[in-house]
Each structure stands twice: as C-alpha cells, then as structure tokens.
Amino acid sequence: MQTELTREYREAGSDRRGMPRGLGRRWDAGVHEGVSDPAERRATGLGWFSIALGLAATLAPGLLAERIGAGRGPKKRATTFAVGIREIVTGAGILAGVGRPIWLWARVAGDLMDLALLGRSLRSRRANHPKLLANMASVAGVLALDAITAAQLSRRERREQRTPGRIHVRKAITVNREPEEVYRFWHDLQNLPRFMENIDSIRVANGRSRWRARGPVGIPLEWDAEMVHDRPNELLGWRSLEGSDVLSSGIVEIAPASGRRGTVVRVDLSYHAPARRIANTITKLFGQDPGTQLENDLRRFKQLLETGEVIHSDASIHRGRHPARPPTQKELEAIR
Amino acid sequence: MRANCWERSGKVRVQNVPDPVILNSRDAIVKITSTAICGSDLHLFNGFVPTMESGDILGHEFMGEVVEVGKGVKNLSVGDRVVVPFPIACGACGMCTTGMFSVCENSNPNAWMAEKLWGHAPSGIFGYSHLTGGFAGGQAEYARVPFADVGPLKVPPELSDEQVLFLSDILPTGYMGADMCSIKGGDVIAVWGAGPVGQFAIASALMLGAERVIAIDRFPYRLEMARDRAGATDIINYEEVDVQEALLDLTGGRGPDACIDAVGLEAHGHGPVYAYDRTKQALKLESDRPLALRQAIRACRNGGIVSVIGVYGGFIDKFPMGSVMNRSLTIKTGQCHVHRYLKPLLDRIQRGDIDPSFVITHRMSLEDAPRGYDMFRHKRDNCEKVVLKA
C-alpha cells in the first residue's frame, strides 16, 4: 500500500520532467472525479440501444415479430410488445444509473430470455428458420457484449467498495499576495489547522510533523509526516511516514498569476488508510464532497492572508443549517 | 432586540432575537436609526430566491450609530453616524482592489453554495439569503457590520437620515444603472420600472447629461413621480400603449441610446407572452420572468447599451440573443458596487444635486414591517418606498 501511495503521490505531483504538474500547459482532468471509463461509455451505448429496440417493439410489434422471422399472430405480437417494454425499462435504468452494473445484468437476463423465445419459435412451422437463426446469432453477440460490460462494471464497483477513504482532490485559488508570503505561510505547517477544517493540530519538531485530525464521532486520527519537496516560493510537498495508519500526502504549487495579478496556489491532497475502520473515518471526515471541502479550506486560507482572519457570518459560525441571526448566549458559548 | 424575520414565502414577522456580537476583529455593531424595505426584499418575501431559512433577519438598507467596534477597526469610533453599503466587501482582494466590491472574493462564507448555482460567487450581502453568506439583515434594532473599516460611510449631522439612508443601496444602484449607459450629451435613455431604483436611475441619467429620459411602468402614481420628482421627460404606461411603438415614435424610429432594466425577475406584462412566463415560472421551468429585459433589448437602438440593475436569480427563457448579437448591443449589469459611489453621491446630496428622500411615501415603525411588506408588494396606498424607524 505504501508503494501504491508513493506512486500515486508521484503521479499527482509531477510529470516525467520532474516539473510540478499544473505548471505545464495541458489541464489534466484525470486526477479529478467522475471521468467516464470505456465500460461506462459502452453501457450508455447499450442503454440507448435498449430504448431504440424497445420503441420499435412497442410501436410496431407485429412488424418486428415478422422481420425477425418469428412469424405472425396476436400471441407473437403480445410477446414482442412485452419484450419491448422490458427493453425500455432496462434502457432507462442503464441511462439513469450510469455505472451501476445491475441494469447491465438485467440486459444479460433479457438476452437469455430472447434466445429462449427465438429458440421456441424455431419449432413453429410458420417461422422463417434461416432468419431466426441469424437473429439468434446476433442476440448471442449482444449477449457477449452485455456480459463483458456488466462484469467490468461489477468489478469496478467491488474495487471501489474495497477502498473507502481514498481521497484525492486538487484545487486552486488566487491570492492577492506575493509568492514569498504565500510560501512562508504554507511552509509553517502549524498554520494549516487555521483554515483546514478537518485538521485539529499540527506539531512540528525535528523536521517532522505530527498531524491530528478529529473524526466525526470524535475518534482522533494521528500520523507523522515529513517534507519531501521544498523549493522556496514554488513548491512544497509532504508525505506521511512509512507505516502510518493514515497515508497522506500534499503538494502545494505556488506561481505568480498571469499579469502578476496575485499568486496562484494549487493544492493536491491524498488520503488513504489500509485499515477499514480508519478508512471509514476518513471518508466521513471529508463528507460527500471532498472537492468542495478543499475549496472551502483554500478560501479560508485566502481570507487569512488577505484580510487577516477567517470571515464569519451569523449562519456560518454554526455546524449545519442555522438562520441568519445572531447566536444566543448558549450557542455562543458552544462555539467558543 | 426586535428584528423583522422571514418565516416562509409571503410571511415575515417581527420577533425577539439575540443582540448581535462582534465575531470578527473588523466588525462594528450599529444601532439602527433608519432602515428600508427594498424591491429586492420582495423577491425574498415572494419566495423567488433560494436558500432562505425560516428565522433569517431581513434588510440590507440601513444606517445608524456605531455602538461597538472590533479591535481591527481604526477609522470608526463609538458614536459615529454611518450609512452601511449593502454588499459586504473586504477591500483587499483582487475584485475589491479593482472597484468590484459586490463581487468581493472574501466576504461570502457560503461561496460554495453560490458557485453551484452561478459558477462563481458574489460578495456577502446583509439579510439576503444564504447564497450571499447568511448574514443577518438590518431590519432590526442592531446589526453587526463586518469589514466596518471598509464599508460604512460617516455622514455629516446636517443631513437627515432620510436624505442619506438610500446611499446604502437604491441611490447608488440607480446611479450605476445610468453610469453603465456611458451617457454622452444628447442621449435618450429609457428606464423600465419606476420603483425607487428606477426613480434614481432616471434622476442619475439626467445628472450624467442625458437629454431625454423615458420612464416605463404601469402605475400612474409611479409615472407621475418619475415625471414630477425624478425629472423624466416622457412617460409610458405599458398597460395603455405598446412600448415598442411608443419608443419608436419618441425617438424618431431609432430607439433609445441606452435602456435600463430596473424591474428584474418579477416583471409584469400582458398577453400570451406574460401568461407563458407566469406558467413557466410557476412550474419552476424558469426562475425569472424577463419581460422587461426582452422589451429593453428589442427597443434599444443599434449599437446601444442595455444596463441591467433589476435583480435576476437564476434562469430565463426566450432570451433574444439574436437581437443582441446582430444589432451590436452591449449588456452591462451587476449588483451595485456601492462603495465606489458613496462619497461622490454624498457630495451630490450635499451640493443639492439630488434629495433622495423624494421617493419615500410611507414611514412606519420597525414593528409594522409586515404591514409595510404587504403594502409595498400590493402597491397599496400608492406605495413607493417604505422607511422603518427602529
């Protein structure tokens, strides 16, 4: 796990030339959330295919039954219509729940059912046998495609479930201060808890730092980290020590904004914990949207540098929702 | 203290709430002497702005006396009489330092919420939903004013509350509407909406050198005020005449040089287009009804400017982009950067160029705020502007 994190950390932090990523020209969305993979794209295609087939089967069931060689008759029409409804439902399911394997497995079951139906039609004297066999071959082909896609999505889902607490976020903000000042502020890691909501404290001693985060139910997480990059006014990087419970790394890139309109700060954070219990705590710590979490942290960092403190509103001083009105004495004591 | 709080759509109530306290070192606490109900408060009242919470203190037009300052405020002292700008601005970020105070990058603690809706976040605003920070408003006895060293303007004792109160929002907002029209001598300006902001847009357009200013509304009493008090040279009642026809006639077929939309998201109108927008808005298929904006765009002369100071919240439908593009129009807009205009407009008030108190039709106590909202919303008793005395 340590090696995997190290690799991830290297990838996140730099490209082949050892330059911090982000200083290059190309914006790489790969490290961000929600990039579709080939299996997902294929699933979407199959979803649309389902809907198209379903529409044909429900709008013109008689015509379709004849075309596939199943023959005529009210029974054939009814079966084709039912198959059409099934196709529309599975198609809509695939498109609505992109990335969920369950609907793809439903398609696999549907294909098997279709094969059985077509096979039964073979026994009918009115059926067009060569046509039926050709259609059975194409259904078998689609079945293979469905099964492969479903298996890929299932595997991905299992993999994701196996690794909770793997957080990787990257955000940038522009601060109306010189790079030197920005660097100095981040270089003193003890400043971080002033704007990072999840971090309780960071103590620095002998070139190492001890990080303490408070879990949502009060279970504290602790780990030790060391600086691995330190280029004055340009780059800072830290990483948790070998064997820590929490594998964490951070990269901060500092560069003048275009036209020297302030300083751009890009932050790349990774958290991961091999132990499931700790991993779950990390997941909770970052909530539903780790990207927004880091964005808000960076905004507070900007407020500290530009205005000297973190700005509060009557609502924002409370955890959770609160009307925009001053706090009661009791609420105030709870905050302070 | 007593404060006027939003309870739900269509319902506000004056309640007992805790007194404000200093939360940041650059805060001041102001004891409010005068506060007002703004047209944009009606958008909150009517439930067109998302992220309101039951119990939110409303109000963003207020002034009063400083009763406490944080240790970071050096330019104000207890006893100072100040007007407070409605946008909260830090004065130090990239936007503030270029004069764009209403899009301050630091003053909105709920920036992430606004980003989800608008892509980027504007500044914090007093009493104006949680999208703009969740700050308690000024329809109350006291208010906490963040960045008090940047926003509040000290006002001289010889000017009355009513003369300077509107520096907090509607006077600079109307003035910015005219300022964005880049008025040159001889220009003809049309102003949609003869509410308080529209009145000040009309007066400002004249102060900035417009030759003719045309006011458009549906309430005769508002049009009369526009003509008799703000100085509009022509008035159009859109319930009586076709606006486009009337403007073509008044401008010799060319159209106004600039058009100001001082109406915003709850525009009225008539005919099938109005019915269409009402229906879509009711079904939540569009958040805003842009009837005035569409009209302003179509009416504007080729190469002219459409200046939008009426408030919009989300999404509009049937936006005539073809008219904008093919006719070289320029659209300028924004929540007012009040801080920019405070001193120049105070000077104008002192010089006697304008006495903003002419828009006030109703004065009542803070306790009567719910009645004030109701009157203003239904335009009862020729209501133009309600000032509340705390």
XYZ file of C-alpha atoms in Angstrom:
726
model
C 0.000 0.000 0.000
C 2.814 2.321 0.855
C 4.317 1.802 -2.561
C 0.984 2.379 -4.246
C 0.519 5.616 -2.389
C 4.033 6.680 -3.230
C 3.378 6.079 -6.900
C 0.085 7.916 -6.746
C 1.757 10.739 -4.945
C 4.497 10.961 -7.553
C 1.989 10.917 -10.362
C -0.082 13.580 -8.763
C 2.807 15.799 -8.000
C 4.960 15.794 -11.056
C 5.337 14.676 -14.611
C 8.306 12.982 -16.236
C 10.487 16.059 -16.268
C 10.061 16.450 -12.555
C 8.084 19.647 -13.067
C 5.085 20.106 -10.857
C 2.000 19.249 -12.800
C -0.157 22.257 -13.439
C 2.795 24.389 -14.393
C 2.588 22.706 -17.776
C 0.129 23.760 -20.406
C -2.356 20.963 -20.508
C -5.103 20.703 -17.977
C -5.459 17.105 -16.958
C -8.868 16.184 -15.699
C -7.674 12.686 -14.942
C -6.971 13.362 -11.302
C -10.400 14.823 -10.744
C -13.579 12.995 -10.035
C -16.058 11.409 -12.399
C -14.127 10.658 -15.559
C -16.043 8.007 -17.505
C -14.219 4.836 -18.428
C -14.744 2.753 -21.611
C -17.073 0.255 -19.882
C -19.273 3.109 -18.737
C -19.407 4.602 -22.222
C -20.278 1.201 -23.686
C -23.014 0.785 -21.085
C -24.520 4.099 -22.139
C -24.496 2.959 -25.752
C -26.254 -0.262 -24.793
C -28.818 1.745 -22.840
C -29.747 3.750 -25.925
C -29.790 0.555 -27.988
C -32.276 -0.910 -25.496
C -34.528 2.093 -25.773
C -34.441 2.147 -29.587
C -35.222 -1.572 -29.743
C -37.914 -1.170 -27.106
C -39.599 1.633 -29.025
C -39.603 -0.399 -32.234
C -41.054 -3.421 -30.405
C -43.796 -1.476 -28.639
C -44.780 0.777 -31.535
C -44.789 -1.877 -34.258
C -44.765 -5.282 -32.512
C -46.339 -7.156 -35.461
C -43.893 -5.802 -37.987
C -40.894 -6.528 -35.781
C -42.020 -10.090 -34.993
C -42.285 -10.796 -38.705
C -38.954 -9.155 -39.528
C -37.020 -11.232 -37.022
C -38.623 -14.318 -38.502
C -40.793 -15.271 -35.526
C -43.940 -15.221 -37.618
C -47.337 -13.559 -37.254
C -50.270 -13.730 -34.871
C -51.625 -11.939 -31.808
C -49.527 -14.091 -29.470
C -46.280 -13.173 -31.231
C -47.343 -9.533 -31.211
C -48.065 -9.643 -27.480
C -44.727 -11.290 -26.680
C -42.841 -8.774 -28.808
C -44.676 -5.907 -27.104
C -43.754 -7.288 -23.646
C -40.113 -7.644 -24.715
C -40.254 -4.016 -25.901
C -41.458 -2.782 -22.511
C -38.684 -4.750 -20.837
C -36.111 -3.162 -23.150
C -37.334 0.369 -22.414
C -37.235 -0.232 -18.671
C -33.715 -1.676 -18.702
C -32.548 1.037 -21.123
C -33.867 3.791 -18.886
C -32.338 2.052 -15.870
C -28.915 1.949 -17.505
C -29.059 5.598 -18.533
C -30.369 6.813 -15.178
C -27.874 4.865 -13.088
C -24.800 5.240 -15.216
C -22.051 2.977 -13.973
C -24.339 0.668 -11.994
C -23.882 -2.948 -13.137
C -27.322 -4.213 -12.020
C -29.119 -2.955 -15.141
C -26.499 -4.462 -17.396
C -27.081 -7.813 -15.707
C -30.785 -7.265 -16.388
C -29.890 -6.923 -20.042
C -27.943 -10.187 -19.893
C -31.030 -11.921 -18.449
C -33.146 -10.332 -21.177
C -30.820 -11.609 -23.876
C -31.064 -15.149 -22.481
C -34.837 -14.858 -22.450
C -34.824 -13.641 -26.048
C -32.646 -16.574 -27.088
C -35.126 -18.925 -25.430
C -38.083 -17.257 -27.152
C -36.389 -17.346 -30.528
C -35.431 -20.976 -29.929
C -39.054 -21.831 -29.223
C -40.143 -20.065 -32.402
C -37.852 -22.430 -34.321
C -40.376 -25.181 -33.596
C -43.198 -23.226 -35.206
C -43.964 -24.183 -38.796
C -44.785 -20.606 -39.756
C -41.372 -19.377 -38.669
C -38.656 -18.290 -41.077
C -35.845 -20.571 -39.946
C -32.777 -19.004 -41.636
C -33.844 -15.548 -40.418
C -34.422 -16.832 -36.889
C -31.002 -18.477 -36.746
C -29.305 -15.313 -37.994
C -31.116 -13.287 -35.345
C -30.181 -15.759 -32.637
C -26.557 -15.320 -33.654
C -26.804 -11.536 -33.326
C -28.534 -11.802 -29.945
C -25.703 -14.077 -28.822
C -23.237 -11.397 -29.949
C -25.041 -8.701 -27.982
C -25.237 -11.089 -25.022
C -21.467 -11.359 -25.019
C -21.083 -7.579 -25.119
C -23.611 -7.125 -22.305
C -21.960 -9.767 -20.153
C -18.478 -8.282 -20.599
C -19.692 -4.770 -19.772
C -21.688 -5.945 -16.781
C -18.710 -7.893 -15.460
C -16.401 -4.868 -15.870
C -18.787 -2.559 -14.045
C -19.286 -5.107 -11.271
C -15.571 -5.480 -10.843
C -15.165 -1.717 -10.649
C -17.914 -1.428 -8.069
C -16.320 -4.125 -5.934
C -12.966 -2.421 -6.205
C -14.462 0.886 -5.106
C -16.170 -0.740 -2.164
C -12.927 -2.340 -1.117
C -11.162 1.004 -0.869
C -13.151 3.524 1.103
C -11.328 6.538 2.434
C -9.293 7.016 -0.678
C -9.462 10.747 -1.147
C -7.653 12.586 -3.870
C -8.505 16.198 -4.545
C -6.865 19.048 -6.325
C -7.968 22.695 -6.258
C -6.506 26.100 -6.981
C -7.044 29.612 -5.695
C -5.566 33.018 -6.473
C -4.380 35.164 -3.588
C -3.619 38.864 -3.718
C -0.202 38.413 -2.111
C 3.382 37.855 -3.256
C 4.573 34.249 -3.778
C 7.123 34.730 -0.970
C 4.415 35.442 1.582
C 2.256 32.555 0.375
C 5.211 30.187 0.567
C 6.177 31.326 4.064
C 2.622 30.787 5.278
C 2.339 27.239 3.941
C 5.898 26.405 4.909
C 4.913 26.762 8.543
C 2.629 23.746 8.610
C 1.326 24.829 12.001
C -0.737 27.432 10.114
C -2.741 24.765 8.311
C -5.258 23.998 11.082
C -6.276 27.680 10.985
C -8.033 27.083 7.676
C -8.254 23.306 7.209
C -11.491 22.281 8.826
C -10.509 18.628 9.244
C -7.129 19.169 10.817
C -7.123 19.791 14.550
C -3.475 20.464 15.069
C -0.061 20.031 13.506
C 3.017 19.998 15.687
C 6.401 20.393 14.041
C 9.610 19.071 15.596
C 12.934 17.919 14.150
C 11.818 18.314 10.548
C 8.840 16.085 11.126
C 5.242 16.994 11.719
C 2.597 15.274 13.791
C -0.878 15.690 12.289
C -4.040 15.276 14.259
C -7.486 15.149 12.701
C -10.683 14.731 14.634
C -13.093 12.183 13.251
C -16.785 12.973 13.041
C -17.577 10.918 16.129
C -14.575 12.159 17.977
C -12.122 9.393 17.132
C -8.870 11.228 16.634
C -6.614 10.227 13.782
C -2.909 10.861 14.049
C 0.005 10.436 11.765
C 3.525 11.703 11.250
C 4.682 13.327 8.063
C 7.886 14.623 6.557
C 8.626 17.261 3.981
C 9.609 15.712 0.674
C 9.662 18.825 -1.508
C 10.755 22.282 -0.579
C 11.577 24.725 -3.333
C 11.349 28.255 -1.926
C 8.424 30.265 -3.314
C 7.484 27.471 -5.737
C 6.756 24.097 -4.288
C 6.090 22.314 -1.036
C 5.291 18.678 -0.519
C 4.813 16.435 2.474
C 4.042 12.774 2.956
C 3.178 10.576 5.894
C 5.946 8.321 7.171
C 6.259 4.668 6.270
C 3.925 2.538 8.361
C 1.476 5.300 9.332
C -2.192 4.421 9.881
C -3.154 7.224 7.569
C -1.281 7.516 4.314
C -1.419 11.129 3.403
C 0.390 13.448 1.077
C 0.092 17.013 -0.015
C 1.609 19.118 -2.738
C 1.396 22.896 -2.868
C 2.464 24.653 -6.046
C 2.970 28.382 -5.900
C 3.270 30.538 -9.001
C 2.590 34.135 -9.967
C -0.825 34.591 -11.601
C -0.886 35.833 -15.172
C -0.098 39.518 -15.335
C 1.183 39.147 -11.765
C -2.355 39.633 -10.548
C -1.692 37.800 -7.340
C -0.313 34.347 -6.712
C -1.838 31.057 -7.790
C -1.805 28.292 -5.192
C -2.557 24.763 -6.384
C -3.090 22.150 -3.734
C -3.173 18.434 -4.297
C -4.143 16.251 -1.357
C -4.321 12.481 -0.993
C -5.551 10.480 1.946
C -5.770 6.758 2.218
C -5.933 4.226 5.018
C -5.351 0.496 4.612
C -7.360 -0.334 7.757
C -11.067 -0.264 7.012
C -12.073 1.323 10.331
C -9.733 4.260 9.807
C -10.634 4.459 6.155
C -14.287 4.853 7.034
C -13.421 7.661 9.427
C -11.542 9.449 6.674
C -14.479 9.083 4.338
C -16.760 10.619 6.948
C -14.245 13.324 7.724
C -14.361 14.527 4.143
C -18.087 14.071 3.708
C -19.885 13.743 0.424
C -17.774 16.171 -1.499
C -14.057 16.330 -0.669
C -13.510 18.772 -3.558
C -15.800 21.371 -2.014
C -14.170 20.733 1.347
C -10.726 21.607 -0.004
C -12.156 24.568 -1.926
C -13.611 25.976 1.290
C -10.313 25.367 3.101
C -8.500 27.322 0.398
C -10.993 30.149 0.602
C -10.344 30.441 4.334
C -6.600 30.402 3.621
C -7.117 33.299 1.187
C -9.168 35.215 3.767
C -6.386 34.751 6.338
C -3.747 36.125 4.006
C -5.790 38.937 2.506
C -7.858 40.076 5.478
C -6.018 38.650 8.464
C -8.800 36.366 9.663
C -11.474 33.901 8.621
C -14.703 35.760 7.942
C -17.844 34.588 9.728
C -21.499 35.184 9.054
C -24.310 34.759 11.542
C -25.127 31.440 9.866
C -21.627 30.157 9.077
C -20.438 30.008 12.695
C -22.766 27.084 13.311
C -22.350 23.497 12.215
C -25.226 22.666 9.916
C -28.076 24.948 8.991
C -28.891 27.993 11.074
C -30.951 31.077 10.300
C -29.100 34.332 9.604
C -29.494 35.897 13.050
C -27.106 36.471 15.968
C -26.280 33.493 18.198
C -27.863 33.088 21.618
C -25.548 33.238 24.645
C -25.694 29.451 24.845
C -24.870 28.986 21.171
C -22.009 31.440 21.529
C -20.514 29.504 24.434
C -20.739 26.292 22.434
C -18.805 27.900 19.574
C -16.107 29.475 21.753
C -33.574 43.006 20.214
C -36.509 43.208 17.811
C -35.965 42.166 14.211
C -38.048 41.532 11.119
C -37.599 37.871 10.185
C -38.534 35.854 7.121
C -40.733 32.914 8.106
C -41.789 31.459 4.773
C -42.863 32.696 1.345
C -45.280 35.549 1.871
C -44.775 35.753 5.636
C -42.493 37.957 7.716
C -42.732 38.578 11.454
C -41.093 40.931 13.934
C -39.533 38.785 16.643
C -37.255 38.916 19.646
C -33.803 37.715 18.652
C -30.407 37.826 20.382
C -28.379 41.044 20.107
C -25.510 40.884 17.635
C -21.973 40.356 18.892
C -18.553 41.013 17.393
C -17.453 37.860 15.545
C -14.510 39.255 13.577
C -11.992 41.876 14.642
C -13.034 44.230 11.857
C -16.728 44.147 12.861
C -18.744 47.040 14.186
C -22.154 46.934 15.834
C -24.523 49.604 14.599
C -27.640 50.751 16.452
C -30.056 51.240 13.611
C -31.942 54.508 13.339
C -33.497 54.082 9.873
C -33.917 51.097 7.600
C -35.943 50.468 4.468
C -37.740 47.776 2.531
C -36.172 47.208 -0.876
C -37.824 45.909 -4.012
C -35.386 43.018 -3.881
C -36.684 42.191 -0.373
C -39.953 41.477 -2.143
C -38.220 38.817 -4.268
C -37.189 37.131 -0.983
C -40.624 37.740 0.510
C -42.309 36.199 -2.514
C -40.002 33.177 -2.374
C -38.100 33.656 -5.631
C -34.653 33.483 -4.083
C -33.484 30.030 -2.946
C -31.659 29.200 0.321
C -33.800 31.267 2.696
C -34.146 29.804 6.196
C -37.062 30.394 8.490
C -35.887 32.980 11.016
C -33.493 34.896 8.750
C -33.346 38.593 9.634
C -34.130 40.616 6.505
C -32.990 44.036 5.346
C -29.958 45.450 3.593
C -30.695 49.203 3.540
C -29.825 50.653 6.926
C -27.961 53.328 8.810
C -27.380 54.195 12.403
C -24.927 54.878 15.164
C -21.795 52.857 15.888
C -22.080 51.409 19.400
C -19.165 48.957 19.387
C -16.108 48.342 17.230
C -13.773 45.364 16.932
C -10.082 45.891 17.666
C -9.249 45.919 13.964
C -11.432 48.938 13.157
C -9.375 52.114 13.367
C -11.395 54.582 11.322
C -14.677 54.420 13.225
C -15.467 55.138 16.822
C -18.451 54.684 19.061
C -20.992 57.406 18.379
C -20.216 57.819 14.667
C -23.283 58.103 12.459
C -22.894 55.842 9.432
C -24.663 54.547 6.345
C -23.854 50.913 5.574
C -23.465 49.663 1.963
C -25.477 46.518 1.277
C -22.610 44.449 -0.223
C -20.041 43.302 2.318
C -16.551 43.835 0.910
C -13.085 43.147 2.336
C -11.287 45.895 0.439
C -8.201 43.741 -0.095
C -8.960 41.019 -2.650
C -8.442 41.131 -6.397
C -12.009 42.308 -7.023
C -12.187 44.936 -4.270
C -8.883 46.462 -5.299
C -10.279 46.978 -8.797
C -13.504 48.533 -7.519
C -15.754 45.492 -7.974
C -16.932 45.468 -4.375
C -20.151 43.493 -4.877
C -18.138 40.521 -6.109
C -15.646 40.585 -3.227
C -13.815 37.265 -3.080
C -13.613 37.049 0.699
C -16.883 38.182 2.229
C -19.176 35.276 1.365
C -18.686 32.291 3.716
C -21.226 30.348 1.629
C -19.405 30.940 -1.638
C -19.627 27.224 -2.434
C -23.426 27.415 -2.472
C -23.462 30.311 -4.897
C -20.851 28.579 -7.054
C -23.151 25.614 -7.528
C -25.832 27.922 -8.921
C -23.864 30.687 -10.640
C -20.418 29.207 -11.377
C -18.681 31.773 -9.180
C -19.797 33.530 -6.030
C -20.644 37.185 -5.403
C -19.896 39.039 -2.162
C -21.789 38.617 1.068
C -24.937 40.752 1.419
C -26.851 41.647 4.578
C -30.140 39.791 5.049
C -30.263 38.442 1.553
C -30.424 34.628 1.648
C -27.699 32.131 2.429
C -26.352 32.220 -1.123
C -24.904 35.601 -0.204
C -23.410 34.440 3.055
C -26.166 34.035 5.639
C -25.614 37.459 7.223
C -28.309 38.869 9.500
C -30.009 41.891 7.962
C -30.721 45.440 9.029
C -34.472 45.474 9.566
C -33.663 45.260 13.248
C -32.603 47.381 16.192
C -28.938 46.468 15.812
C -26.748 44.945 13.143
C -23.277 43.503 13.029
C -21.301 45.064 10.175
C -18.270 43.045 9.007
C -15.320 44.879 7.410
C -16.563 48.020 9.107
C -13.279 49.714 8.214
C -14.133 49.340 4.509
C -17.875 49.809 4.037
C -19.675 52.264 6.336
C -19.685 55.934 5.378
C -19.706 58.605 8.078
C -22.417 61.151 7.348
C -22.479 64.791 8.443
C -25.000 65.802 11.102
C -26.680 68.438 8.933
C -28.098 65.774 6.624
C -31.182 63.920 7.851
C -31.493 60.123 7.906
C -33.950 60.273 5.036
C -31.527 62.218 2.861
C -28.655 59.733 3.246
C -30.311 56.379 4.024
C -30.591 55.421 0.355
C -26.823 55.652 -0.108
C -26.922 52.110 1.306
C -28.386 50.682 -1.894
C -31.006 52.195 -4.152
C -29.406 55.560 -4.912
C -26.033 54.101 -5.953
C -27.831 51.223 -7.688
C -29.899 53.609 -9.809
C -26.821 55.743 -10.373
C -24.753 52.745 -11.501
C -27.571 51.827 -13.897
C -27.141 55.222 -15.539
C -23.343 55.163 -15.190
C -23.186 51.891 -17.147
C -25.013 53.625 -20.043
C -21.863 55.689 -20.793
C -24.116 58.700 -21.360
C -22.992 61.364 -23.796
C -24.701 64.729 -24.166
C -27.908 64.404 -26.150
C -28.524 60.754 -25.335
C -32.025 59.358 -24.908
C -32.359 56.863 -22.068
C -35.368 54.615 -21.412
C -35.912 53.216 -17.932
C -38.122 50.180 -17.324
C -39.625 50.297 -13.835
C -40.466 53.467 -11.903
C -39.928 51.922 -8.497
C -37.412 53.623 -6.191
C -34.372 52.303 -8.100
C -35.943 53.337 -11.404
C -36.591 56.840 -10.000
C -32.913 57.192 -9.082
C -31.811 55.786 -12.437
C -33.904 58.466 -14.134
C -32.554 61.256 -11.923
C -28.986 59.953 -12.361
C -29.272 59.734 -16.160
C -30.226 63.409 -16.165
C -27.377 64.284 -13.778
C -24.987 62.475 -16.128
C -26.111 64.523 -19.124
C -28.951 62.660 -20.825
C -31.203 64.915 -22.882
C -34.353 62.837 -22.617
C -35.276 60.147 -20.141
C -38.330 57.975 -20.751
C -39.957 56.166 -17.810
C -41.961 52.965 -18.376
C -44.294 51.477 -15.745
C -47.940 50.536 -15.261
C -48.812 52.543 -12.130
C -49.873 56.130 -12.842
C -48.647 57.345 -9.425
C -45.179 55.986 -10.106
C -45.062 57.506 -13.577
C -46.173 60.840 -12.130
C -43.381 60.696 -9.546
C -40.931 59.867 -12.348
C -42.052 62.927 -14.301
C -42.609 65.379 -11.473
C -39.892 64.422 -8.999
C -37.185 62.444 -10.820
C -37.395 64.551 -13.969
C -38.387 62.062 -16.682
C -39.137 63.920 -19.920
C -41.599 61.300 -21.145
C -43.641 58.565 -19.508
C -45.114 55.399 -20.986
C -47.808 53.311 -19.310
C -47.344 49.873 -20.841
C -50.876 48.863 -19.986
C -52.191 51.602 -22.205
C -49.824 51.738 -25.139
C -47.437 49.449 -26.995
C -43.998 50.201 -25.565
C -42.066 49.458 -28.740
C -44.384 51.668 -30.823
C -44.223 54.480 -28.301
C -40.417 54.358 -28.067
C -40.040 54.298 -31.852
C -42.263 57.318 -32.051
C -40.467 59.190 -29.266
C -37.023 58.505 -30.758
C -37.788 59.062 -34.413
C -37.683 55.378 -35.251
C -34.184 54.829 -33.922
C -34.725 53.572 -30.372
C -33.215 54.830 -27.098
C -29.421 55.077 -26.945
C -29.476 53.044 -23.778
C -32.112 51.056 -21.930
C -32.113 50.449 -18.190
C -33.921 47.421 -16.758
C -34.868 48.437 -13.203
C -37.515 45.723 -12.936
C -35.877 42.314 -12.689
C -37.241 38.847 -12.216
C -40.876 39.538 -11.334
C -41.760 41.649 -14.359
C -45.363 42.101 -15.320
C -46.925 42.386 -18.718
C -49.957 41.242 -20.561
C -50.993 38.941 -23.361
C -49.841 35.428 -24.209
C -46.133 36.077 -23.562
C -46.860 37.142 -19.982
C -49.088 34.092 -19.479
C -46.310 31.926 -20.898
C -43.697 33.280 -18.440
C -46.050 33.125 -15.446
C -46.796 29.483 -16.248
C -43.175 28.507 -16.764
C -42.169 30.256 -13.547
C -44.997 28.596 -11.596
C -43.897 25.193 -12.923
C -40.278 26.030 -11.986
C -39.224 25.680 -15.627
C -37.672 29.127 -15.442
C -36.812 31.002 -12.255
C -37.146 34.555 -13.574
C -39.663 36.347 -15.813
C -37.630 38.547 -18.127
C -40.401 40.534 -19.775
C -38.870 43.949 -19.184
C -35.426 42.740 -20.225
C -36.700 41.299 -23.513
C -38.505 44.532 -24.246
C -35.468 46.646 -23.353
C -33.264 44.615 -25.689
C -35.676 44.841 -28.621
C -36.212 48.555 -28.065
C -32.571 49.610 -27.761
C -31.073 51.338 -30.802
C -28.448 49.537 -32.883
C -25.110 49.571 -31.098
C -26.744 50.762 -27.877
C -26.323 49.680 -24.262
C -28.703 47.618 -22.145
C -27.983 48.234 -18.480
C -29.471 45.674 -16.098
C -29.837 46.647 -12.437
C -33.100 44.799 -11.796
C -32.359 41.623 -9.843
C -32.289 38.217 -11.545
C -31.838 34.998 -9.612
C -31.359 32.094 -11.937
C -32.517 31.256 -15.410
C -34.624 32.994 -18.010
C -36.312 31.740 -21.113
C -36.591 33.057 -24.677
C -33.659 35.388 -24.324
C -33.422 37.388 -27.589
C -29.711 36.802 -28.160
C -30.166 37.233 -31.892
C -31.254 40.804 -31.339
C -28.265 41.465 -29.082
C -25.715 39.935 -31.434
C -26.922 41.103 -34.814
C -27.504 44.660 -33.658
C -24.207 45.119 -31.807
C -25.786 45.684 -28.416
C -23.778 45.775 -25.188
C -25.230 44.386 -21.976
C -23.832 45.674 -18.699
C -25.008 44.526 -15.316
C -24.170 43.831 -11.696
C -25.183 44.190 -8.113
C -24.165 47.724 -7.312
C -20.558 48.352 -6.276
C -21.931 50.740 -3.657
C -18.546 51.563 -2.091
C -17.440 53.221 -5.342
C -20.302 55.676 -5.368
C -20.693 56.542 -1.664
C -18.521 59.649 -1.498
C -19.380 61.121 -4.940
C -23.087 60.695 -4.233
C -22.807 62.111 -0.704
C -21.166 65.134 -2.350
C -24.077 65.439 -4.775
C -26.581 65.279 -1.915
C -24.632 67.948 -0.030
C -24.448 70.113 -3.155
C -28.184 69.735 -3.606
C -27.986 67.952 -6.988
C -30.438 65.419 -5.613
C -32.536 64.891 -2.490
C -33.203 61.151 -2.489
C -35.945 61.429 0.139
C -38.476 62.231 -2.601
C -39.214 58.518 -3.122
C -40.432 57.969 0.459
C -44.199 57.536 0.631
C -44.538 55.653 3.907
C -42.826 55.939 7.273
C -43.588 53.408 9.965
C -42.016 51.740 12.953
C -39.988 48.549 12.702
C -42.875 46.775 14.437
C -45.029 47.489 11.370
C -42.620 45.855 8.920
C -45.073 43.072 7.945
C -47.676 45.698 7.048
C -45.039 47.589 5.081
C -44.140 44.474 3.074
C -47.778 43.848 2.321
C -48.417 47.422 1.186
C -45.286 47.579 -0.938
C -45.979 44.209 -2.516
C -49.541 45.094 -3.493
C -48.728 48.743 -4.271
C -51.485 49.769 -1.862
C -51.991 53.404 -0.991
C -49.658 54.452 -3.829
C -46.751 52.848 -2.008
C -43.346 53.674 -3.498
C -40.860 53.360 -0.636
C -41.278 52.314 2.982
C -38.846 53.564 5.610
C -38.836 51.867 9.001
C -37.741 53.681 12.128
C -36.175 51.465 14.741
